PDB file with one MODEL, atoms N, CA, C and O in Angstrom:
MODEL        1
ATOM      1  N   MET A   1     -16.593  -1.412   9.810  1.00  0.00           N
ATOM      2  CA  MET A   1     -15.313  -0.737   9.670  1.00  0.00           C
ATOM      3  C   MET A   1     -14.961  -0.083  10.997  1.00  0.00           C
ATOM      4  O   MET A   1     -15.819   0.506  11.655  1.00  0.00           O
ATOM      5  N   ASN A   2     -13.698  -0.189  11.386  1.00  0.00           N
ATOM      6  CA  ASN A   2     -13.286   0.410  12.654  1.00  0.00           C
ATOM      7  C   ASN A   2     -12.837   1.856  12.448  1.00  0.00           C
ATOM      8  O   ASN A   2     -12.694   2.311  11.313  1.00  0.00           O
ATOM      9  N   ALA A   3     -12.618   2.566  13.539  1.00  0.00           N
ATOM     10  CA  ALA A   3     -12.235   3.979  13.464  1.00  0.00           C
ATOM     11  C   ALA A   3     -10.897   4.165  12.768  1.00  0.00           C
ATOM     12  O   ALA A   3     -10.709   5.147  12.050  1.00  0.00           O
ATOM     13  N   THR A   4      -9.963   3.241  12.968  1.00  0.00           N
ATOM     14  CA  THR A   4      -8.659   3.343  12.330  1.00  0.00           C
ATOM     15  C   THR A   4      -8.793   3.267  10.819  1.00  0.00           C
ATOM     16  O   THR A   4      -8.171   4.045  10.097  1.00  0.00           O
ATOM     17  N   ALA A   5      -9.601   2.333  10.341  1.00  0.00           N
ATOM     18  CA  ALA A   5      -9.775   2.181   8.900  1.00  0.00           C
ATOM     19  C   ALA A   5     -10.380   3.437   8.292  1.00  0.00           C
ATOM     20  O   ALA A   5      -9.970   3.859   7.211  1.00  0.00           O
ATOM     21  N   ALA A   6     -11.339   4.031   8.966  1.00  0.00           N
ATOM     22  CA  ALA A   6     -11.981   5.230   8.450  1.00  0.00           C
ATOM     23  C   ALA A   6     -10.984   6.384   8.389  1.00  0.00           C
ATOM     24  O   ALA A   6     -11.088   7.247   7.517  1.00  0.00           O
ATOM     25  N   ALA A   7     -10.023   6.402   9.306  1.00  0.00           N
ATOM     26  CA  ALA A   7      -9.072   7.501   9.376  1.00  0.00           C
ATOM     27  C   ALA A   7      -7.937   7.362   8.370  1.00  0.00           C
ATOM     28  O   ALA A   7      -7.305   8.360   8.025  1.00  0.00           O
ATOM     29  N   ASN A   8      -7.661   6.156   7.892  1.00  0.00           N
ATOM     30  CA  ASN A   8      -6.539   5.947   6.981  1.00  0.00           C
ATOM     31  C   ASN A   8      -7.027   6.042   5.542  1.00  0.00           C
ATOM     32  O   ASN A   8      -7.792   5.199   5.076  1.00  0.00           O
ATOM     33  N   ARG A   9      -6.578   7.069   4.853  1.00  0.00           N
ATOM     34  CA  ARG A   9      -7.036   7.337   3.486  1.00  0.00           C
ATOM     35  C   ARG A   9      -6.024   6.926   2.421  1.00  0.00           C
ATOM     36  O   ARG A   9      -6.192   7.255   1.247  1.00  0.00           O
ATOM     37  N   TYR A  10      -4.968   6.204   2.825  1.00  0.00           N
ATOM     38  CA  TYR A  10      -4.000   5.720   1.839  1.00  0.00           C
ATOM     39  C   TYR A  10      -4.644   4.655   0.964  1.00  0.00           C
ATOM     40  O   TYR A  10      -5.653   4.056   1.337  1.00  0.00           O
ATOM     41  N   GLY A  11      -4.055   4.426  -0.199  1.00  0.00           N
ATOM     42  CA  GLY A  11      -4.562   3.420  -1.114  1.00  0.00           C
ATOM     43  C   GLY A  11      -3.434   2.590  -1.687  1.00  0.00           C
ATOM     44  O   GLY A  11      -2.256   2.889  -1.493  1.00  0.00           O
ATOM     45  N   VAL A  12      -3.812   1.550  -2.392  1.00  0.00           N
ATOM     46  CA  VAL A  12      -2.835   0.671  -3.028  1.00  0.00           C
ATOM     47  C   VAL A  12      -3.341   0.355  -4.431  1.00  0.00           C
ATOM     48  O   VAL A  12      -4.540   0.197  -4.658  1.00  0.00           O
ATOM     49  N   GLU A  13      -2.400   0.267  -5.362  1.00  0.00           N
ATOM     50  CA  GLU A  13      -2.745   0.004  -6.754  1.00  0.00           C
ATOM     51  C   GLU A  13      -1.834  -1.087  -7.302  1.00  0.00           C
ATOM     52  O   GLU A  13      -0.609  -0.980  -7.234  1.00  0.00           O
ATOM     53  N   LEU A  14      -2.429  -2.112  -7.834  1.00  0.00           N
ATOM     54  CA  LEU A  14      -1.705  -3.217  -8.461  1.00  0.00           C
ATOM     55  C   LEU A  14      -1.534  -2.870  -9.935  1.00  0.00           C
ATOM     56  O   LEU A  14      -2.494  -2.469 -10.593  1.00  0.00           O
ATOM     57  N   ARG A  15      -0.321  -3.023 -10.456  1.00  0.00           N
ATOM     58  CA  ARG A  15      -0.057  -2.640 -11.847  1.00  0.00           C
ATOM     59  C   ARG A  15       0.651  -3.752 -12.606  1.00  0.00           C
ATOM     60  O   ARG A  15       1.510  -4.458 -12.078  1.00  0.00           O
ATOM     61  N   ARG A  16       0.256  -3.878 -13.861  1.00  0.00           N
ATOM     62  CA  ARG A  16       0.959  -4.789 -14.768  1.00  0.00           C
ATOM     63  C   ARG A  16       1.368  -3.983 -15.982  1.00  0.00           C
ATOM     64  O   ARG A  16       0.521  -3.471 -16.713  1.00  0.00           O
ATOM     65  N   GLY A  17       2.659  -3.873 -16.195  1.00  0.00           N
ATOM     66  CA  GLY A  17       3.170  -3.103 -17.319  1.00  0.00           C
ATOM     67  C   GLY A  17       4.102  -3.931 -18.162  1.00  0.00           C
ATOM     68  O   GLY A  17       4.271  -5.129 -17.935  1.00  0.00           O
ATOM     69  N   ASP A  18       4.703  -3.287 -19.134  1.00  0.00           N
ATOM     70  CA  ASP A  18       5.641  -3.972 -20.025  1.00  0.00           C
ATOM     71  C   ASP A  18       6.827  -4.548 -19.258  1.00  0.00           C
ATOM     72  O   ASP A  18       7.396  -5.565 -19.653  1.00  0.00           O
ATOM     73  N   GLY A  19       7.197  -3.885 -18.149  1.00  0.00           N
ATOM     74  CA  GLY A  19       8.332  -4.338 -17.356  1.00  0.00           C
ATOM     75  C   GLY A  19       7.972  -5.363 -16.306  1.00  0.00           C
ATOM     76  O   GLY A  19       8.852  -5.831 -15.583  1.00  0.00           O
ATOM     77  N   GLY A  20       6.708  -5.728 -16.201  1.00  0.00           N
ATOM     78  CA  GLY A  20       6.271  -6.711 -15.219  1.00  0.00           C
ATOM     79  C   GLY A  20       5.280  -6.123 -14.230  1.00  0.00           C
ATOM     80  O   GLY A  20       4.615  -5.128 -14.520  1.00  0.00           O
ATOM     81  N   TRP A  21       5.187  -6.737 -13.074  1.00  0.00           N
ATOM     82  CA  TRP A  21       4.215  -6.357 -12.052  1.00  0.00           C
ATOM     83  C   TRP A  21       4.825  -5.416 -11.022  1.00  0.00           C
ATOM     84  O   TRP A  21       6.012  -5.502 -10.706  1.00  0.00           O
ATOM     85  N   SER A  22       3.986  -4.511 -10.501  1.00  0.00           N
ATOM     86  CA  SER A  22       4.408  -3.639  -9.416  1.00  0.00           C
ATOM     87  C   SER A  22       3.195  -3.275  -8.570  1.00  0.00           C
ATOM     88  O   SER A  22       2.048  -3.452  -8.980  1.00  0.00           O
ATOM     89  N   VAL A  23       3.483  -2.761  -7.374  1.00  0.00           N
ATOM     90  CA  VAL A  23       2.441  -2.306  -6.457  1.00  0.00           C
ATOM     91  C   VAL A  23       2.797  -0.895  -6.038  1.00  0.00           C
ATOM     92  O   VAL A  23       3.921  -0.633  -5.609  1.00  0.00           O
ATOM     93  N   ALA A  24       1.840   0.017  -6.159  1.00  0.00           N
ATOM     94  CA  ALA A  24       2.053   1.411  -5.767  1.00  0.00           C
ATOM     95  C   ALA A  24       1.212   1.730  -4.539  1.00  0.00           C
ATOM     96  O   ALA A  24       0.058   1.316  -4.432  1.00  0.00           O
ATOM     97  N   ILE A  25       1.810   2.471  -3.618  1.00  0.00           N
ATOM     98  CA  ILE A  25       1.064   3.017  -2.486  1.00  0.00           C
ATOM     99  C   ILE A  25       0.721   4.450  -2.859  1.00  0.00           C
ATOM    100  O   ILE A  25       1.583   5.211  -3.299  1.00  0.00           O
ATOM    101  N   LEU A  26      -0.550   4.815  -2.678  1.00  0.00           N
ATOM    102  CA  LEU A  26      -1.042   6.140  -3.022  1.00  0.00           C
ATOM    103  C   LEU A  26      -1.386   6.908  -1.756  1.00  0.00           C
ATOM    104  O   LEU A  26      -1.999   6.363  -0.838  1.00  0.00           O
ATOM    105  N   ASP A  27      -0.991   8.171  -1.710  1.00  0.00           N
ATOM    106  CA  ASP A  27      -1.314   8.988  -0.540  1.00  0.00           C
ATOM    107  C   ASP A  27      -2.794   9.377  -0.573  1.00  0.00           C
ATOM    108  O   ASP A  27      -3.485   9.074  -1.546  1.00  0.00           O
ATOM    109  N   PRO A  28      -3.285  10.037   0.462  1.00  0.00           N
ATOM    110  CA  PRO A  28      -4.709  10.389   0.508  1.00  0.00           C
ATOM    111  C   PRO A  28      -5.186  11.244  -0.671  1.00  0.00           C
ATOM    112  O   PRO A  28      -6.382  11.269  -0.961  1.00  0.00           O
ATOM    113  N   GLU A  29      -4.273  11.944  -1.356  1.00  0.00           N
ATOM    114  CA  GLU A  29      -4.650  12.735  -2.530  1.00  0.00           C
ATOM    115  C   GLU A  29      -4.539  11.935  -3.826  1.00  0.00           C
ATOM    116  O   GLU A  29      -4.786  12.469  -4.907  1.00  0.00           O
ATOM    117  N   GLY A  30      -4.169  10.656  -3.722  1.00  0.00           N
ATOM    118  CA  GLY A  30      -4.058   9.794  -4.891  1.00  0.00           C
ATOM    119  C   GLY A  30      -2.710   9.838  -5.583  1.00  0.00           C
ATOM    120  O   GLY A  30      -2.557   9.284  -6.671  1.00  0.00           O
ATOM    121  N   ARG A  31      -1.721  10.493  -4.965  1.00  0.00           N
ATOM    122  CA  ARG A  31      -0.380  10.564  -5.547  1.00  0.00           C
ATOM    123  C   ARG A  31       0.430   9.334  -5.159  1.00  0.00           C
ATOM    124  O   ARG A  31       0.332   8.839  -4.037  1.00  0.00           O
ATOM    125  N   GLU A  32       1.214   8.861  -6.084  1.00  0.00           N
ATOM    126  CA  GLU A  32       2.104   7.723  -5.845  1.00  0.00           C
ATOM    127  C   GLU A  32       3.219   8.149  -4.902  1.00  0.00           C
ATOM    128  O   GLU A  32       3.944   9.104  -5.181  1.00  0.00           O
ATOM    129  N   VAL A  33       3.357   7.438  -3.783  1.00  0.00           N
ATOM    130  CA  VAL A  33       4.410   7.768  -2.818  1.00  0.00           C
ATOM    131  C   VAL A  33       5.415   6.630  -2.643  1.00  0.00           C
ATOM    132  O   VAL A  33       6.463   6.818  -2.026  1.00  0.00           O
ATOM    133  N   SER A  34       5.103   5.467  -3.176  1.00  0.00           N
ATOM    134  CA  SER A  34       6.012   4.335  -3.098  1.00  0.00           C
ATOM    135  C   SER A  34       5.620   3.319  -4.165  1.00  0.00           C
ATOM    136  O   SER A  34       4.436   3.108  -4.429  1.00  0.00           O
ATOM    137  N   VAL A  35       6.618   2.698  -4.773  1.00  0.00           N
ATOM    138  CA  VAL A  35       6.364   1.639  -5.760  1.00  0.00           C
ATOM    139  C   VAL A  35       7.307   0.491  -5.478  1.00  0.00           C
ATOM    140  O   VAL A  35       8.498   0.691  -5.237  1.00  0.00           O
ATOM    141  N   ARG A  36       6.767  -0.704  -5.509  1.00  0.00           N
ATOM    142  CA  ARG A  36       7.595  -1.901  -5.324  1.00  0.00           C
ATOM    143  C   ARG A  36       7.447  -2.785  -6.552  1.00  0.00           C
ATOM    144  O   ARG A  36       6.337  -3.180  -6.910  1.00  0.00           O
ATOM    145  N   ALA A  37       8.556  -3.092  -7.191  1.00  0.00           N
ATOM    146  CA  ALA A  37       8.566  -4.029  -8.313  1.00  0.00           C
ATOM    147  C   ALA A  37       8.408  -5.440  -7.765  1.00  0.00           C
ATOM    148  O   ALA A  37       8.938  -5.760  -6.702  1.00  0.00           O
ATOM    149  N   CYS A  38       7.685  -6.275  -8.484  1.00  0.00           N
ATOM    150  CA  CYS A  38       7.438  -7.656  -8.051  1.00  0.00           C
ATOM    151  C   CYS A  38       7.853  -8.629  -9.142  1.00  0.00           C
ATOM    152  O   CYS A  38       7.799  -8.311 -10.330  1.00  0.00           O
ATOM    153  N   ARG A  39       8.269  -9.819  -8.723  1.00  0.00           N
ATOM    154  CA  ARG A  39       8.711 -10.847  -9.673  1.00  0.00           C
ATOM    155  C   ARG A  39       7.603 -11.306 -10.595  1.00  0.00           C
ATOM    156  O   ARG A  39       7.822 -11.549 -11.782  1.00  0.00           O
ATOM    157  N   ASP A  40       6.389 -11.425 -10.025  1.00  0.00           N
ATOM    158  CA  ASP A  40       5.284 -11.978 -10.794  1.00  0.00           C
ATOM    159  C   ASP A  40       3.948 -11.552 -10.174  1.00  0.00           C
ATOM    160  O   ASP A  40       3.914 -10.820  -9.185  1.00  0.00           O
ATOM    161  N   GLU A  41       2.876 -12.012 -10.761  1.00  0.00           N
ATOM    162  CA  GLU A  41       1.541 -11.640 -10.297  1.00  0.00           C
ATOM    163  C   GLU A  41       1.283 -12.095  -8.864  1.00  0.00           C
ATOM    164  O   GLU A  41       0.683 -11.359  -8.080  1.00  0.00           O
ATOM    165  N   VAL A  42       1.724 -13.286  -8.517  1.00  0.00           N
ATOM    166  CA  VAL A  42       1.495 -13.805  -7.164  1.00  0.00           C
ATOM    167  C   VAL A  42       2.152 -12.909  -6.121  1.00  0.00           C
ATOM    168  O   VAL A  42       1.529 -12.572  -5.114  1.00  0.00           O
ATOM    169  N   GLU A  43       3.396 -12.524  -6.350  1.00  0.00           N
ATOM    170  CA  GLU A  43       4.069 -11.640  -5.402  1.00  0.00           C
ATOM    171  C   GLU A  43       3.356 -10.290  -5.317  1.00  0.00           C
ATOM    172  O   GLU A  43       3.191  -9.742  -4.228  1.00  0.00           O
ATOM    173  N   ALA A  44       2.937  -9.759  -6.457  1.00  0.00           N
ATOM    174  CA  ALA A  44       2.239  -8.471  -6.472  1.00  0.00           C
ATOM    175  C   ALA A  44       0.917  -8.553  -5.718  1.00  0.00           C
ATOM    176  O   ALA A  44       0.597  -7.659  -4.934  1.00  0.00           O
ATOM    177  N   LEU A  45       0.156  -9.601  -5.942  1.00  0.00           N
ATOM    178  CA  LEU A  45      -1.117  -9.772  -5.239  1.00  0.00           C
ATOM    179  C   LEU A  45      -0.913  -9.922  -3.736  1.00  0.00           C
ATOM    180  O   LEU A  45      -1.673  -9.371  -2.940  1.00  0.00           O
ATOM    181  N   THR A  46       0.108 -10.664  -3.359  1.00  0.00           N
ATOM    182  CA  THR A  46       0.396 -10.881  -1.938  1.00  0.00           C
ATOM    183  C   THR A  46       0.805  -9.575  -1.260  1.00  0.00           C
ATOM    184  O   THR A  46       0.314  -9.259  -0.176  1.00  0.00           O
ATOM    185  N   PHE A  47       1.701  -8.818  -1.891  1.00  0.00           N
ATOM    186  CA  PHE A  47       2.138  -7.564  -1.292  1.00  0.00           C
ATOM    187  C   PHE A  47       0.989  -6.556  -1.229  1.00  0.00           C
ATOM    188  O   PHE A  47       0.820  -5.878  -0.215  1.00  0.00           O
ATOM    189  N   ALA A  48       0.203  -6.451  -2.296  1.00  0.00           N
ATOM    190  CA  ALA A  48      -0.939  -5.525  -2.302  1.00  0.00           C
ATOM    191  C   ALA A  48      -1.931  -5.883  -1.198  1.00  0.00           C
ATOM    192  O   ALA A  48      -2.481  -4.996  -0.544  1.00  0.00           O
ATOM    193  N   SER A  49      -2.159  -7.161  -0.992  1.00  0.00           N
ATOM    194  CA  SER A  49      -3.062  -7.604   0.074  1.00  0.00           C
ATOM    195  C   SER A  49      -2.529  -7.204   1.446  1.00  0.00           C
ATOM    196  O   SER A  49      -3.286  -6.760   2.309  1.00  0.00           O
ATOM    197  N   THR A  50      -1.227  -7.364   1.641  1.00  0.00           N
ATOM    198  CA  THR A  50      -0.607  -6.983   2.906  1.00  0.00           C
ATOM    199  C   THR A  50      -0.758  -5.484   3.151  1.00  0.00           C
ATOM    200  O   THR A  50      -1.103  -5.065   4.256  1.00  0.00           O
ATOM    201  N   VAL A  51      -0.502  -4.680   2.125  1.00  0.00           N
ATOM    202  CA  VAL A  51      -0.636  -3.227   2.264  1.00  0.00           C
ATOM    203  C   VAL A  51      -2.079  -2.866   2.593  1.00  0.00           C
ATOM    204  O   VAL A  51      -2.328  -2.018   3.450  1.00  0.00           O
ATOM    205  N   ARG A  52      -3.036  -3.508   1.913  1.00  0.00           N
ATOM    206  CA  ARG A  52      -4.459  -3.233   2.204  1.00  0.00           C
ATOM    207  C   ARG A  52      -4.799  -3.546   3.663  1.00  0.00           C
ATOM    208  O   ARG A  52      -5.531  -2.793   4.306  1.00  0.00           O
ATOM    209  N   GLN A  53      -4.277  -4.635   4.175  1.00  0.00           N
ATOM    210  CA  GLN A  53      -4.518  -4.970   5.579  1.00  0.00           C
ATOM    211  C   GLN A  53      -3.930  -3.905   6.493  1.00  0.00           C
ATOM    212  O   GLN A  53      -4.562  -3.505   7.472  1.00  0.00           O
ATOM    213  N   HIS A  54      -2.733  -3.447   6.181  1.00  0.00           N
ATOM    214  CA  HIS A  54      -2.107  -2.409   7.002  1.00  0.00           C
ATOM    215  C   HIS A  54      -2.899  -1.104   6.928  1.00  0.00           C
ATOM    216  O   HIS A  54      -3.026  -0.403   7.932  1.00  0.00           O
ATOM    217  N   ILE A  55      -3.428  -0.773   5.760  1.00  0.00           N
ATOM    218  CA  ILE A  55      -4.275   0.415   5.631  1.00  0.00           C
ATOM    219  C   ILE A  55      -5.483   0.276   6.550  1.00  0.00           C
ATOM    220  O   ILE A  55      -5.880   1.237   7.208  1.00  0.00           O
ATOM    221  N   TYR A  56      -6.054  -0.895   6.594  1.00  0.00           N
ATOM    222  CA  TYR A  56      -7.230  -1.130   7.434  1.00  0.00           C
ATOM    223  C   TYR A  56      -6.891  -1.072   8.922  1.00  0.00           C
ATOM    224  O   TYR A  56      -7.647  -0.510   9.715  1.00  0.00           O
ATOM    225  N   TRP A  57      -5.746  -1.658   9.300  1.00  0.00           N
ATOM    226  CA  TRP A  57      -5.392  -1.796  10.721  1.00  0.00           C
ATOM    227  C   TRP A  57      -4.732  -0.571  11.322  1.00  0.00           C
ATOM    228  O   TRP A  57      -4.910  -0.298  12.509  1.00  0.00           O
ATOM    229  N   LEU A  58      -3.967   0.182  10.523  1.00  0.00           N
ATOM    230  CA  LEU A  58      -3.105   1.219  11.074  1.00  0.00           C
ATOM    231  C   LEU A  58      -3.644   2.627  10.805  1.00  0.00           C
ATOM    232  O   LEU A  58      -4.320   2.869   9.805  1.00  0.00           O
ATOM    233  N   SER A  59      -3.334   3.530  11.704  1.00  0.00           N
ATOM    234  CA  SER A  59      -3.640   4.939  11.459  1.00  0.00           C
ATOM    235  C   SER A  59      -2.720   5.433  10.345  1.00  0.00           C
ATOM    236  O   SER A  59      -1.716   4.793  10.034  1.00  0.00           O
ATOM    237  N   GLU A  60      -3.063   6.566   9.752  1.00  0.00           N
ATOM    238  CA  GLU A  60      -2.201   7.121   8.703  1.00  0.00           C
ATOM    239  C   GLU A  60      -0.792   7.386   9.221  1.00  0.00           C
ATOM    240  O   GLU A  60       0.187   7.098   8.532  1.00  0.00           O
ATOM    241  N   GLU A  61      -0.683   7.928  10.418  1.00  0.00           N
ATOM    242  CA  GLU A  61       0.634   8.231  10.985  1.00  0.00           C
ATOM    243  C   GLU A  61       1.472   6.967  11.152  1.00  0.00           C
ATOM    244  O   GLU A  61       2.642   6.943  10.770  1.00  0.00           O
ATOM    245  N   THR A  62       0.887   5.931  11.714  1.00  0.00           N
ATOM    246  CA  THR A  62       1.607   4.671  11.912  1.00  0.00           C
ATOM    247  C   THR A  62       1.940   4.030  10.564  1.00  0.00           C
ATOM    248  O   THR A  62       3.032   3.489  10.389  1.00  0.00           O
ATOM    249  N   PHE A  63       1.009   4.088   9.616  1.00  0.00           N
ATOM    250  CA  PHE A  63       1.221   3.550   8.272  1.00  0.00           C
ATOM    251  C   PHE A  63       2.406   4.252   7.600  1.00  0.00           C
ATOM    252  O   PHE A  63       3.261   3.595   7.005  1.00  0.00           O
ATOM    253  N   ARG A  64       2.456   5.589   7.696  1.00  0.00           N
ATOM    254  CA  ARG A  64       3.571   6.343   7.107  1.00  0.00           C
ATOM    255  C   ARG A  64       4.903   5.928   7.717  1.00  0.00           C
ATOM    256  O   ARG A  64       5.888   5.753   7.000  1.00  0.00           O
ATOM    257  N   ARG A  65       4.938   5.769   9.033  1.00  0.00           N
ATOM    258  CA  ARG A  65       6.189   5.345   9.691  1.00  0.00           C
ATOM    259  C   ARG A  65       6.575   3.935   9.247  1.00  0.00           C
ATOM    260  O   ARG A  65       7.735   3.679   8.923  1.00  0.00           O
ATOM    261  N   TYR A  66       5.612   3.029   9.232  1.00  0.00           N
ATOM    262  CA  TYR A  66       5.884   1.630   8.886  1.00  0.00           C
ATOM    263  C   TYR A  66       6.477   1.505   7.477  1.00  0.00           C
ATOM    264  O   TYR A  66       7.423   0.748   7.257  1.00  0.00           O
ATOM    265  N   TYR A  67       5.908   2.256   6.528  1.00  0.00           N
ATOM    266  CA  TYR A  67       6.367   2.176   5.139  1.00  0.00           C
ATOM    267  C   TYR A  67       7.386   3.268   4.803  1.00  0.00           C
ATOM    268  O   TYR A  67       7.775   3.424   3.645  1.00  0.00           O
ATOM    269  N   ARG A  68       7.820   4.030   5.831  1.00  0.00           N
ATOM    270  CA  ARG A  68       8.834   5.074   5.669  1.00  0.00           C
ATOM    271  C   ARG A  68       8.446   6.069   4.580  1.00  0.00           C
ATOM    272  O   ARG A  68       9.240   6.388   3.695  1.00  0.00           O
ATOM    273  N   LEU A  69       7.214   6.548   4.664  1.00  0.00           N
ATOM    274  CA  LEU A  69       6.709   7.540   3.712  1.00  0.00           C
ATOM    275  C   LEU A  69       6.875   8.924   4.311  1.00  0.00           C
ATOM    276  O   LEU A  69       6.749   9.099   5.523  1.00  0.00           O
ATOM    277  N   SER A  70       7.157   9.906   3.471  1.00  0.00           N
ATOM    278  CA  SER A  70       7.320  11.274   3.975  1.00  0.00           C
ATOM    279  C   SER A  70       5.980  11.941   4.206  1.00  0.00           C
ATOM    280  O   SER A  70       5.929  13.096   4.629  1.00  0.00           O
TER     281      SER A  70
ENDMDL
END
């Protein structure tokens, strides 16, 4: 694990509900800060994977700017 990954404490959660699939970004305290509705499981898995990669590659500050999180 690189230093950037260790420093970024954001998380991602894949969800399947009555309304379909969604992906939530969780802040370091585990609070939901962003949710994206997805057409289907494939889109949800793809987006969640992308977010996980960004969590690994980016610092928390850069991640917040990229995803426009407060």
